[in-house]
């Protein structure tokens, strides 16, 4: 039985079908793999097939269609199983299944790969595992490809037979016959069943006959050649039990159904000759033998069957008592067998020569393949070296550019700090000049107490200024304190305005830092050019500071004369230059902090009021 199954599953392994929609190159690759599989199944050409298979490894795994690597791994597993390297074969079968499942859970590639796993497990005598996988293959074959179902059922029957589950094995054998698509396949299934059951004890033979003769089982195969195979098998079971009449009855039924299958028909005629000779109908036996011999001589059917016909003729002559003729037919059978063996020997010799030539070619191919692999490896190494050199050069160039860019940025930051320090040096003398002018004015008027108080305020203001002289950023609380000191000093001088500082709650606890002396110039402008010379009302200066996410919003508002009055000639004071200086400082601050710092001045006469609103947006740290 195992020899017929081996033949069937060898054909089954060859039954590879490419996926229905693939790229043109993938189709060509699948055709190449088919050629390698057929080459692998030829005697003595396994090494050549494996070399060709290995040469395609890289191309196969770059294919866009998963059917290509699935087929490659499945064929690789066939080669390794022939080499009895079962562990590696199992690995490639699993890889074939993995790639096949990338296509879908129901496709021919997956069916072929799982069937190959059943073959491997059966070869390893792991029948329980083989049965479990075969059950999955059976279910998949029903959904994917019913043409392969007969082979799958035959494998299920073999596995169950090995496990001693005879009734289940026979059911799958019947289903294999039912799904057989050719007479040749049906005959192979019949021979497989014969090989399994002919060695059974009489009680098990009787059990098999009772099983197959059940009406539902007799009607199960619907194709004539499948019915003929089943009847032929039942007849042979009766022959084993010595029931020649039943044997002949089933043979005649099988002969009628298989009349279009020459080889099966010739075999049945030979067996009918045996059955009729056992019942003493030697003339009828001779007629059956004449028909079988004619069919065998006039066709390309296996000629070793002629030897069996000659042996049956010899038996008939012995039964007639004609021993001389029996000897002649016995000698004819021997001569025919000898000629057949000589022909086979010649064929084997030719095959050996061909194998020798193939081995020589395989060695040449192996040497050429090794040379190509070495050249390919050298080429790949050169490419890797070139890529490393190019990447290294690009990295070095990138590092140089980054360092150059970093140096440029450092220079720009350093330049910005220098410009900012220069502007501050321009601004601080301007403020100090104004303060000393106020002090001089008070001393000149002999206002000593006021001058003393003013001087103490000025000293505190100068102290804060000197402490922050080398700092680019000062605490917000210090800047507010300095602004309060400055406003109180100016208020004492003229006593023409009031002021109000409205700072957001908790500013003294915040660790916020801003550039120094940004608000003071606009407060000074509000005093000098806005509220100092008011006569009809008392001036008011309001400083409001609120905190946003990354900036402080500062508003300085007065109710003074405003720019329109100055333009009309109400004052001959020189306008302060501090506004321009502060605008430049804010521009530099924007570049350094990468946060927008803005300045806006609004004349309140545009909204029907007098005075100015100055708004600053200052980034803080």
Short mmCIF file of N, CA and C in Angstrom, two decimals, residues 398-549:
data_model
loop_
_atom_site.label_atom_id
_atom_site.label_comp_id
_atom_site.label_asym_id
_atom_site.label_seq_id
_atom_site.Cartn_x
_atom_site.Cartn_y
_atom_site.Cartn_z
N UNK A 398 28.16 66.55 6.76
CA UNK A 398 27.07 67.07 7.58
C UNK A 398 27.56 67.62 8.91
N UNK A 399 28.50 66.89 9.54
CA UNK A 399 29.04 67.36 10.82
C UNK A 399 29.77 68.69 10.64
N UNK A 400 30.54 68.80 9.55
CA UNK A 400 31.27 70.06 9.29
C UNK A 400 30.28 71.20 9.10
N UNK A 401 29.21 70.96 8.33
CA UNK A 401 28.22 72.01 8.10
C UNK A 401 27.52 72.40 9.40
N UNK A 402 27.21 71.40 10.24
CA UNK A 402 26.56 71.70 11.52
C UNK A 402 27.47 72.53 12.42
N UNK A 403 28.76 72.15 12.45
CA UNK A 403 29.69 72.93 13.28
C UNK A 403 29.83 74.36 12.76
N UNK A 404 29.87 74.50 11.41
CA UNK A 404 29.97 75.83 10.83
C UNK A 404 28.72 76.64 11.15
N UNK A 405 27.55 75.99 11.03
CA UNK A 405 26.31 76.68 11.33
C UNK A 405 26.24 77.07 12.80
N UNK A 406 26.70 76.17 13.67
CA UNK A 406 26.70 76.47 15.10
C UNK A 406 27.61 77.65 15.40
N UNK A 407 28.75 77.70 14.72
CA UNK A 407 29.69 78.83 14.93
C UNK A 407 29.05 80.14 14.48
N UNK A 408 28.31 80.07 13.34
CA UNK A 408 27.64 81.28 12.87
C UNK A 408 26.59 81.75 13.88
N UNK A 409 25.81 80.80 14.41
CA UNK A 409 24.78 81.16 15.38
C UNK A 409 25.38 81.74 16.65
N UNK A 410 26.48 81.15 17.11
CA UNK A 410 27.15 81.69 18.29
C UNK A 410 27.62 83.12 18.06
N UNK A 411 28.15 83.36 16.86
CA UNK A 411 28.61 84.73 16.53
C UNK A 411 27.44 85.71 16.50
N UNK A 412 26.29 85.24 15.95
CA UNK A 412 25.14 86.13 15.89
C UNK A 412 24.63 86.44 17.29
N UNK A 413 24.57 85.43 18.16
CA UNK A 413 24.13 85.67 19.54
C UNK A 413 25.07 86.63 20.26
N UNK A 414 26.38 86.41 20.05
CA UNK A 414 27.36 87.28 20.69
C UNK A 414 27.21 88.72 20.20
N UNK A 415 26.96 88.86 18.88
CA UNK A 415 26.78 90.19 18.31
C UNK A 415 25.53 90.86 18.87
N UNK A 416 24.45 90.04 19.02
CA UNK A 416 23.21 90.60 19.57
C UNK A 416 23.40 91.08 21.00
N UNK A 417 24.14 90.30 21.80
CA UNK A 417 24.42 90.72 23.18
C UNK A 417 25.21 92.02 23.21
N UNK A 418 26.18 92.13 22.30
CA UNK A 418 26.98 93.36 22.26
C UNK A 418 26.12 94.56 21.88
N UNK A 419 25.20 94.34 20.87
CA UNK A 419 24.33 95.44 20.47
C UNK A 419 23.41 95.85 21.63
N UNK A 420 22.90 94.84 22.33
CA UNK A 420 22.01 95.13 23.45
C UNK A 420 22.74 95.88 24.56
N UNK A 421 23.95 95.46 24.84
CA UNK A 421 24.74 96.15 25.87
C UNK A 421 25.02 97.59 25.46
N UNK A 422 25.29 97.79 24.14
CA UNK A 422 25.57 99.14 23.65
C UNK A 422 24.35 100.04 23.82
N UNK A 423 23.17 99.51 23.50
CA UNK A 423 21.95 100.30 23.64
C UNK A 423 21.70 100.66 25.10
N UNK A 424 21.97 99.68 25.97
CA UNK A 424 21.77 99.97 27.40
C UNK A 424 22.73 101.05 27.88
N UNK A 425 23.97 101.03 27.38
CA UNK A 425 24.93 102.07 27.78
C UNK A 425 24.49 103.43 27.27
N UNK A 426 23.73 103.44 26.12
CA UNK A 426 23.21 104.72 25.62
C UNK A 426 22.05 105.21 26.48
N UNK A 427 21.27 104.23 27.00
CA UNK A 427 20.04 104.58 27.69
C UNK A 427 20.27 104.99 29.15
N UNK A 428 21.14 104.27 29.85
CA UNK A 428 21.33 104.53 31.26
C UNK A 428 21.89 105.94 31.53
N UNK A 429 22.86 106.45 30.76
CA UNK A 429 23.27 107.86 30.96
C UNK A 429 22.13 108.84 30.71
N UNK A 430 21.28 108.54 29.75
CA UNK A 430 20.14 109.41 29.47
C UNK A 430 19.23 109.51 30.70
N UNK A 431 18.93 108.37 31.32
CA UNK A 431 18.10 108.38 32.51
C UNK A 431 18.80 109.13 33.66
N UNK A 432 20.08 108.84 33.83
CA UNK A 432 20.82 109.48 34.92
C UNK A 432 20.88 110.99 34.73
N UNK A 433 21.05 111.46 33.50
CA UNK A 433 21.07 112.90 33.23
C UNK A 433 19.77 113.55 33.66
N UNK A 434 18.64 112.92 33.33
CA UNK A 434 17.33 113.47 33.70
C UNK A 434 17.17 113.51 35.22
N UNK A 435 17.62 112.46 35.93
CA UNK A 435 17.48 112.41 37.38
C UNK A 435 18.32 113.49 38.05
N UNK A 436 19.56 113.68 37.57
CA UNK A 436 20.41 114.72 38.17
C UNK A 436 19.86 116.12 37.91
N UNK A 437 19.21 116.28 36.78
CA UNK A 437 18.59 117.58 36.49
C UNK A 437 17.50 117.89 37.50
N UNK A 438 16.72 116.88 37.86
CA UNK A 438 15.66 117.06 38.85
C UNK A 438 16.28 117.41 40.20
N UNK A 439 17.33 116.68 40.61
CA UNK A 439 17.98 116.93 41.90
C UNK A 439 18.58 118.33 41.93
N UNK A 440 19.20 118.73 40.81
CA UNK A 440 19.79 120.07 40.75
C UNK A 440 18.70 121.14 40.91
N UNK A 441 17.55 120.89 40.31
CA UNK A 441 16.45 121.85 40.38
C UNK A 441 15.96 122.00 41.82
N UNK A 442 15.89 120.92 42.57
CA UNK A 442 15.43 120.98 43.95
C UNK A 442 16.44 121.69 44.85
N UNK A 443 17.71 121.38 44.62
CA UNK A 443 18.75 122.05 45.43
C UNK A 443 18.75 123.54 45.17
N UNK A 444 18.57 123.89 43.89
CA UNK A 444 18.58 125.31 43.54
C UNK A 444 17.45 126.06 44.23
N UNK A 445 16.36 125.37 44.52
CA UNK A 445 15.22 126.00 45.16
C UNK A 445 15.28 125.85 46.67
N UNK A 446 16.36 125.31 47.19
CA UNK A 446 16.59 125.15 48.63
C UNK A 446 15.57 124.22 49.26
N UNK A 447 15.14 123.27 48.54
CA UNK A 447 14.21 122.28 49.08
C UNK A 447 15.04 121.09 49.56
N UNK A 448 15.66 121.30 50.73
CA UNK A 448 16.66 120.33 51.21
C UNK A 448 16.05 118.99 51.60
N UNK A 449 14.91 119.02 52.31
CA UNK A 449 14.31 117.75 52.72
C UNK A 449 13.88 116.94 51.50
N UNK A 450 13.27 117.72 50.56
CA UNK A 450 12.85 117.01 49.34
C UNK A 450 14.07 116.49 48.59
N UNK A 451 15.13 117.32 48.59
CA UNK A 451 16.34 116.89 47.88
C UNK A 451 16.94 115.67 48.55
N UNK A 452 16.90 115.65 49.91
CA UNK A 452 17.46 114.50 50.63
C UNK A 452 16.64 113.23 50.34
N UNK A 453 15.31 113.40 50.40
CA UNK A 453 14.45 112.23 50.11
C UNK A 453 14.66 111.75 48.68
N UNK A 454 14.78 112.77 47.78
CA UNK A 454 14.96 112.43 46.37
C UNK A 454 16.29 111.74 46.16
N UNK A 455 17.29 112.21 46.89
CA UNK A 455 18.62 111.63 46.73
C UNK A 455 18.64 110.18 47.23
N UNK A 456 17.90 109.90 48.34
CA UNK A 456 17.86 108.53 48.85
C UNK A 456 17.16 107.61 47.84
N UNK A 457 16.09 108.13 47.25
CA UNK A 457 15.41 107.35 46.23
C UNK A 457 16.31 107.10 45.03
N UNK A 458 17.05 108.16 44.66
CA UNK A 458 17.95 108.02 43.51
C UNK A 458 19.06 107.03 43.80
N UNK A 459 19.57 107.06 45.04
CA UNK A 459 20.65 106.13 45.38
C UNK A 459 20.16 104.68 45.34
N UNK A 460 18.90 104.50 45.85
CA UNK A 460 18.37 103.12 45.78
C UNK A 460 18.17 102.68 44.34
N UNK A 461 17.72 103.64 43.51
CA UNK A 461 17.51 103.31 42.10
C UNK A 461 18.83 103.03 41.40
N UNK A 462 19.85 103.83 41.74
CA UNK A 462 21.17 103.61 41.13
C UNK A 462 21.77 102.28 41.59
N UNK A 463 21.49 101.93 42.86
CA UNK A 463 22.00 100.65 43.38
C UNK A 463 21.43 99.49 42.56
N UNK A 464 20.11 99.53 42.34
CA UNK A 464 19.49 98.46 41.54
C UNK A 464 20.05 98.45 40.13
N UNK A 465 20.25 99.66 39.60
CA UNK A 465 20.77 99.77 38.23
C UNK A 465 22.18 99.21 38.13
N UNK A 466 23.03 99.55 39.12
CA UNK A 466 24.43 99.07 39.08
C UNK A 466 24.50 97.56 39.29
N UNK A 467 23.63 97.04 40.20
CA UNK A 467 23.63 95.58 40.42
C UNK A 467 23.23 94.82 39.17
N UNK A 468 22.35 95.42 38.37
CA UNK A 468 21.85 94.74 37.17
C UNK A 468 22.60 95.16 35.92
N UNK A 469 23.68 95.93 36.11
CA UNK A 469 24.37 96.50 34.96
C UNK A 469 24.94 95.44 34.03
N UNK A 470 25.43 94.32 34.58
CA UNK A 470 26.05 93.27 33.77
C UNK A 470 25.08 92.13 33.44
N UNK A 471 23.82 92.34 33.76
CA UNK A 471 22.85 91.28 33.53
C UNK A 471 21.99 91.61 32.31
N UNK A 472 21.73 90.60 31.48
CA UNK A 472 20.84 90.78 30.34
C UNK A 472 19.38 90.66 30.76
N UNK A 473 19.14 89.95 31.87
CA UNK A 473 17.79 89.79 32.39
C UNK A 473 17.83 90.04 33.89
N UNK A 474 16.78 90.74 34.40
CA UNK A 474 16.70 91.05 35.82
C UNK A 474 15.34 90.56 36.32
N UNK A 475 15.18 90.30 37.63
CA UNK A 475 13.89 89.87 38.16
C UNK A 475 12.81 90.92 37.92
N UNK A 476 11.62 90.46 37.62
CA UNK A 476 10.50 91.37 37.38
C UNK A 476 10.24 92.22 38.63
N UNK A 477 10.37 91.63 39.80
CA UNK A 477 10.10 92.38 41.05
C UNK A 477 11.06 93.56 41.18
N UNK A 478 12.36 93.37 40.82
CA UNK A 478 13.32 94.47 40.90
C UNK A 478 12.96 95.57 39.92
N UNK A 479 12.52 95.18 38.71
CA UNK A 479 12.17 96.18 37.70
C UNK A 479 10.95 96.99 38.15
N UNK A 480 9.98 96.31 38.77
CA UNK A 480 8.79 97.03 39.27
C UNK A 480 9.20 97.97 40.41
N UNK A 481 10.09 97.52 41.30
CA UNK A 481 10.56 98.38 42.40
C UNK A 481 11.28 99.61 41.87
N UNK A 482 12.14 99.41 40.86
CA UNK A 482 12.86 100.55 40.27
C UNK A 482 11.87 101.52 39.63
N UNK A 483 10.85 100.97 38.95
CA UNK A 483 9.85 101.82 38.30
C UNK A 483 9.07 102.62 39.34
N UNK A 484 8.74 102.00 40.48
CA UNK A 484 8.02 102.70 41.55
C UNK A 484 8.87 103.84 42.11
N UNK A 485 10.19 103.58 42.30
CA UNK A 485 11.09 104.62 42.80
C UNK A 485 11.17 105.78 41.83
N UNK A 486 11.26 105.47 40.57
CA UNK A 486 11.38 106.52 39.56
C UNK A 486 10.11 107.38 39.52
N UNK A 487 8.93 106.74 39.54
CA UNK A 487 7.68 107.50 39.48
C UNK A 487 7.51 108.39 40.71
N UNK A 488 7.87 107.86 41.88
CA UNK A 488 7.73 108.66 43.10
C UNK A 488 8.66 109.86 43.06
N UNK A 489 9.89 109.69 42.48
CA UNK A 489 10.82 110.81 42.36
C UNK A 489 10.25 111.88 41.43
N UNK A 490 9.69 111.44 40.29
CA UNK A 490 9.14 112.41 39.34
C UNK A 490 7.89 113.10 39.91
N UNK A 491 7.10 112.34 40.65
CA UNK A 491 5.90 112.93 41.25
C UNK A 491 6.27 114.01 42.26
N UNK A 492 7.34 113.80 43.02
CA UNK A 492 7.80 114.78 44.00
C UNK A 492 8.27 116.06 43.32
N UNK A 493 8.86 115.91 42.16
CA UNK A 493 9.42 117.08 41.46
C UNK A 493 8.33 118.03 40.99
N UNK A 494 7.30 117.46 40.35
CA UNK A 494 6.31 118.36 39.74
C UNK A 494 4.98 118.41 40.49
N UNK A 495 4.62 117.35 41.16
CA UNK A 495 3.36 117.24 41.90
C UNK A 495 2.16 117.61 41.04
N UNK A 496 2.21 117.19 39.77
CA UNK A 496 1.10 117.48 38.86
C UNK A 496 0.35 116.22 38.42
N UNK A 497 0.75 115.08 38.92
CA UNK A 497 0.11 113.83 38.47
C UNK A 497 0.13 112.79 39.60
N UNK A 498 -0.68 111.84 39.45
CA UNK A 498 -0.70 110.64 40.30
C UNK A 498 -0.34 109.43 39.43
N UNK A 499 0.07 108.36 40.07
CA UNK A 499 0.38 107.15 39.29
C UNK A 499 -0.17 105.92 40.01
N UNK A 500 -0.33 104.87 39.25
CA UNK A 500 -0.88 103.62 39.79
C UNK A 500 -0.19 102.44 39.11
N UNK A 501 0.32 101.51 39.92
CA UNK A 501 0.97 100.29 39.40
C UNK A 501 0.01 99.11 39.63
N UNK A 502 -0.45 98.53 38.54
CA UNK A 502 -1.40 97.40 38.62
C UNK A 502 -0.69 96.14 38.07
N UNK A 503 -0.05 95.42 38.98
CA UNK A 503 0.73 94.22 38.59
C UNK A 503 -0.07 92.98 38.97
N UNK A 504 0.00 91.94 38.13
CA UNK A 504 -0.79 90.72 38.38
C UNK A 504 -0.40 90.13 39.74
N UNK A 505 -1.36 89.47 40.36
CA UNK A 505 -1.18 88.94 41.70
C UNK A 505 -0.13 87.82 41.70
N UNK A 506 0.76 87.89 42.69
CA UNK A 506 1.76 86.84 42.85
C UNK A 506 3.03 87.05 42.04
N UNK A 507 3.20 88.23 41.45
CA UNK A 507 4.37 88.44 40.61
C UNK A 507 5.66 88.40 41.42
N UNK A 508 5.58 88.79 42.71
CA UNK A 508 6.79 88.82 43.53
C UNK A 508 7.31 87.40 43.82
N UNK A 509 6.41 86.41 43.78
CA UNK A 509 6.84 85.03 44.02
C UNK A 509 7.27 84.32 42.74
N UNK A 510 6.90 84.88 41.58
CA UNK A 510 7.31 84.28 40.30
C UNK A 510 8.77 84.56 40.03
N UNK A 511 9.45 83.59 39.56
CA UNK A 511 10.86 83.76 39.22
C UNK A 511 10.98 84.13 37.75
N UNK A 512 10.39 85.30 37.42
CA UNK A 512 10.41 85.77 36.04
C UNK A 512 11.50 86.83 35.87
N UNK A 513 12.15 86.79 34.71
CA UNK A 513 13.21 87.76 34.41
C UNK A 513 12.93 88.39 33.05
N UNK A 514 13.15 89.73 33.00
CA UNK A 514 12.97 90.46 31.74
C UNK A 514 14.18 91.37 31.56
N UNK A 515 14.42 91.84 30.34
CA UNK A 515 15.52 92.80 30.14
C UNK A 515 15.27 94.07 30.95
N UNK A 516 16.29 94.67 31.52
CA UNK A 516 16.09 95.86 32.36
C UNK A 516 15.80 97.12 31.54
N UNK A 517 15.17 98.09 32.19
CA UNK A 517 14.98 99.45 31.66
C UNK A 517 14.17 99.46 30.36
N UNK A 518 13.17 98.57 30.23
CA UNK A 518 12.32 98.60 29.04
C UNK A 518 11.09 99.49 29.26
N UNK A 519 10.56 99.52 30.48
CA UNK A 519 9.33 100.28 30.74
C UNK A 519 9.62 101.73 31.10
N UNK A 520 10.75 101.97 31.75
CA UNK A 520 11.06 103.31 32.27
C UNK A 520 11.04 104.40 31.20
N UNK A 521 11.56 104.16 29.97
CA UNK A 521 11.54 105.25 28.97
C UNK A 521 10.14 105.71 28.63
N UNK A 522 9.15 104.80 28.60
CA UNK A 522 7.79 105.20 28.23
C UNK A 522 7.09 105.89 29.40
N UNK A 523 7.44 105.49 30.63
CA UNK A 523 6.93 106.22 31.79
C UNK A 523 7.49 107.65 31.78
N UNK A 524 8.76 107.76 31.45
CA UNK A 524 9.39 109.10 31.39
C UNK A 524 8.72 109.97 30.34
N UNK A 525 8.43 109.37 29.15
CA UNK A 525 7.74 110.13 28.10
C UNK A 525 6.36 110.58 28.56
N UNK A 526 5.66 109.69 29.29
CA UNK A 526 4.32 110.04 29.77
C UNK A 526 4.38 111.25 30.72
N UNK A 527 5.47 111.31 31.50
CA UNK A 527 5.62 112.44 32.44
C UNK A 527 6.05 113.70 31.69
N UNK A 528 7.16 113.59 30.94
CA UNK A 528 7.77 114.77 30.33
C UNK A 528 6.91 115.37 29.23
N UNK A 529 6.26 114.52 28.46
CA UNK A 529 5.53 115.03 27.29
C UNK A 529 4.02 114.88 27.41
N UNK A 530 3.57 114.37 28.59
CA UNK A 530 2.13 114.15 28.71
C UNK A 530 1.48 114.89 29.84
N UNK A 531 1.86 114.61 31.10
CA UNK A 531 1.09 115.10 32.24
C UNK A 531 1.78 116.25 32.98
N UNK A 532 3.04 116.55 32.71
CA UNK A 532 3.78 117.55 33.50
C UNK A 532 3.16 118.93 33.37
N UNK A 533 2.74 119.30 32.20
CA UNK A 533 2.30 120.68 31.98
C UNK A 533 0.79 120.80 31.87
N UNK A 534 0.09 119.87 32.46
CA UNK A 534 -1.37 119.99 32.45
C UNK A 534 -1.80 121.10 33.42
N UNK A 535 -2.78 121.89 33.00
CA UNK A 535 -3.26 122.98 33.85
C UNK A 535 -4.74 122.83 34.22
N UNK A 536 -5.49 122.16 33.38
CA UNK A 536 -6.92 122.08 33.60
C UNK A 536 -7.32 120.82 34.39
N UNK A 537 -6.40 119.94 34.65
CA UNK A 537 -6.73 118.71 35.35
C UNK A 537 -5.45 118.11 35.89
N UNK A 538 -5.61 117.15 36.82
CA UNK A 538 -4.45 116.47 37.38
C UNK A 538 -4.15 115.23 36.53
N UNK A 539 -2.87 115.06 36.27
CA UNK A 539 -2.46 113.93 35.43
C UNK A 539 -2.55 112.58 36.15
N UNK A 540 -2.67 111.50 35.36
CA UNK A 540 -2.72 110.14 35.91
C UNK A 540 -1.96 109.19 34.97
N UNK A 541 -1.02 108.47 35.55
CA UNK A 541 -0.24 107.47 34.78
C UNK A 541 -0.53 106.09 35.39
N UNK A 542 -0.94 105.16 34.54
CA UNK A 542 -1.28 103.80 34.99
C UNK A 542 -0.37 102.80 34.28
N UNK A 543 0.27 101.96 35.07
CA UNK A 543 1.12 100.88 34.51
C UNK A 543 0.47 99.54 34.88
N UNK A 544 0.08 98.78 33.86
CA UNK A 544 -0.58 97.47 34.06
C UNK A 544 0.29 96.38 33.45
N UNK A 545 0.54 95.34 34.23
CA UNK A 545 1.35 94.20 33.75
C UNK A 545 0.55 92.91 33.99
N UNK A 546 0.33 92.13 32.92
CA UNK A 546 -0.34 90.83 33.02
C UNK A 546 0.55 89.74 32.41
N UNK A 547 0.36 88.55 32.91
CA UNK A 547 1.21 87.44 32.44
C UNK A 547 0.45 86.55 31.47
N UNK A 548 1.08 86.26 30.34
CA UNK A 548 0.57 85.28 29.39
C UNK A 548 1.47 84.03 29.44
N UNK A 549 1.32 83.15 28.42
CA UNK A 549 2.04 81.87 28.50
C UNK A 549 3.56 82.05 28.43
#
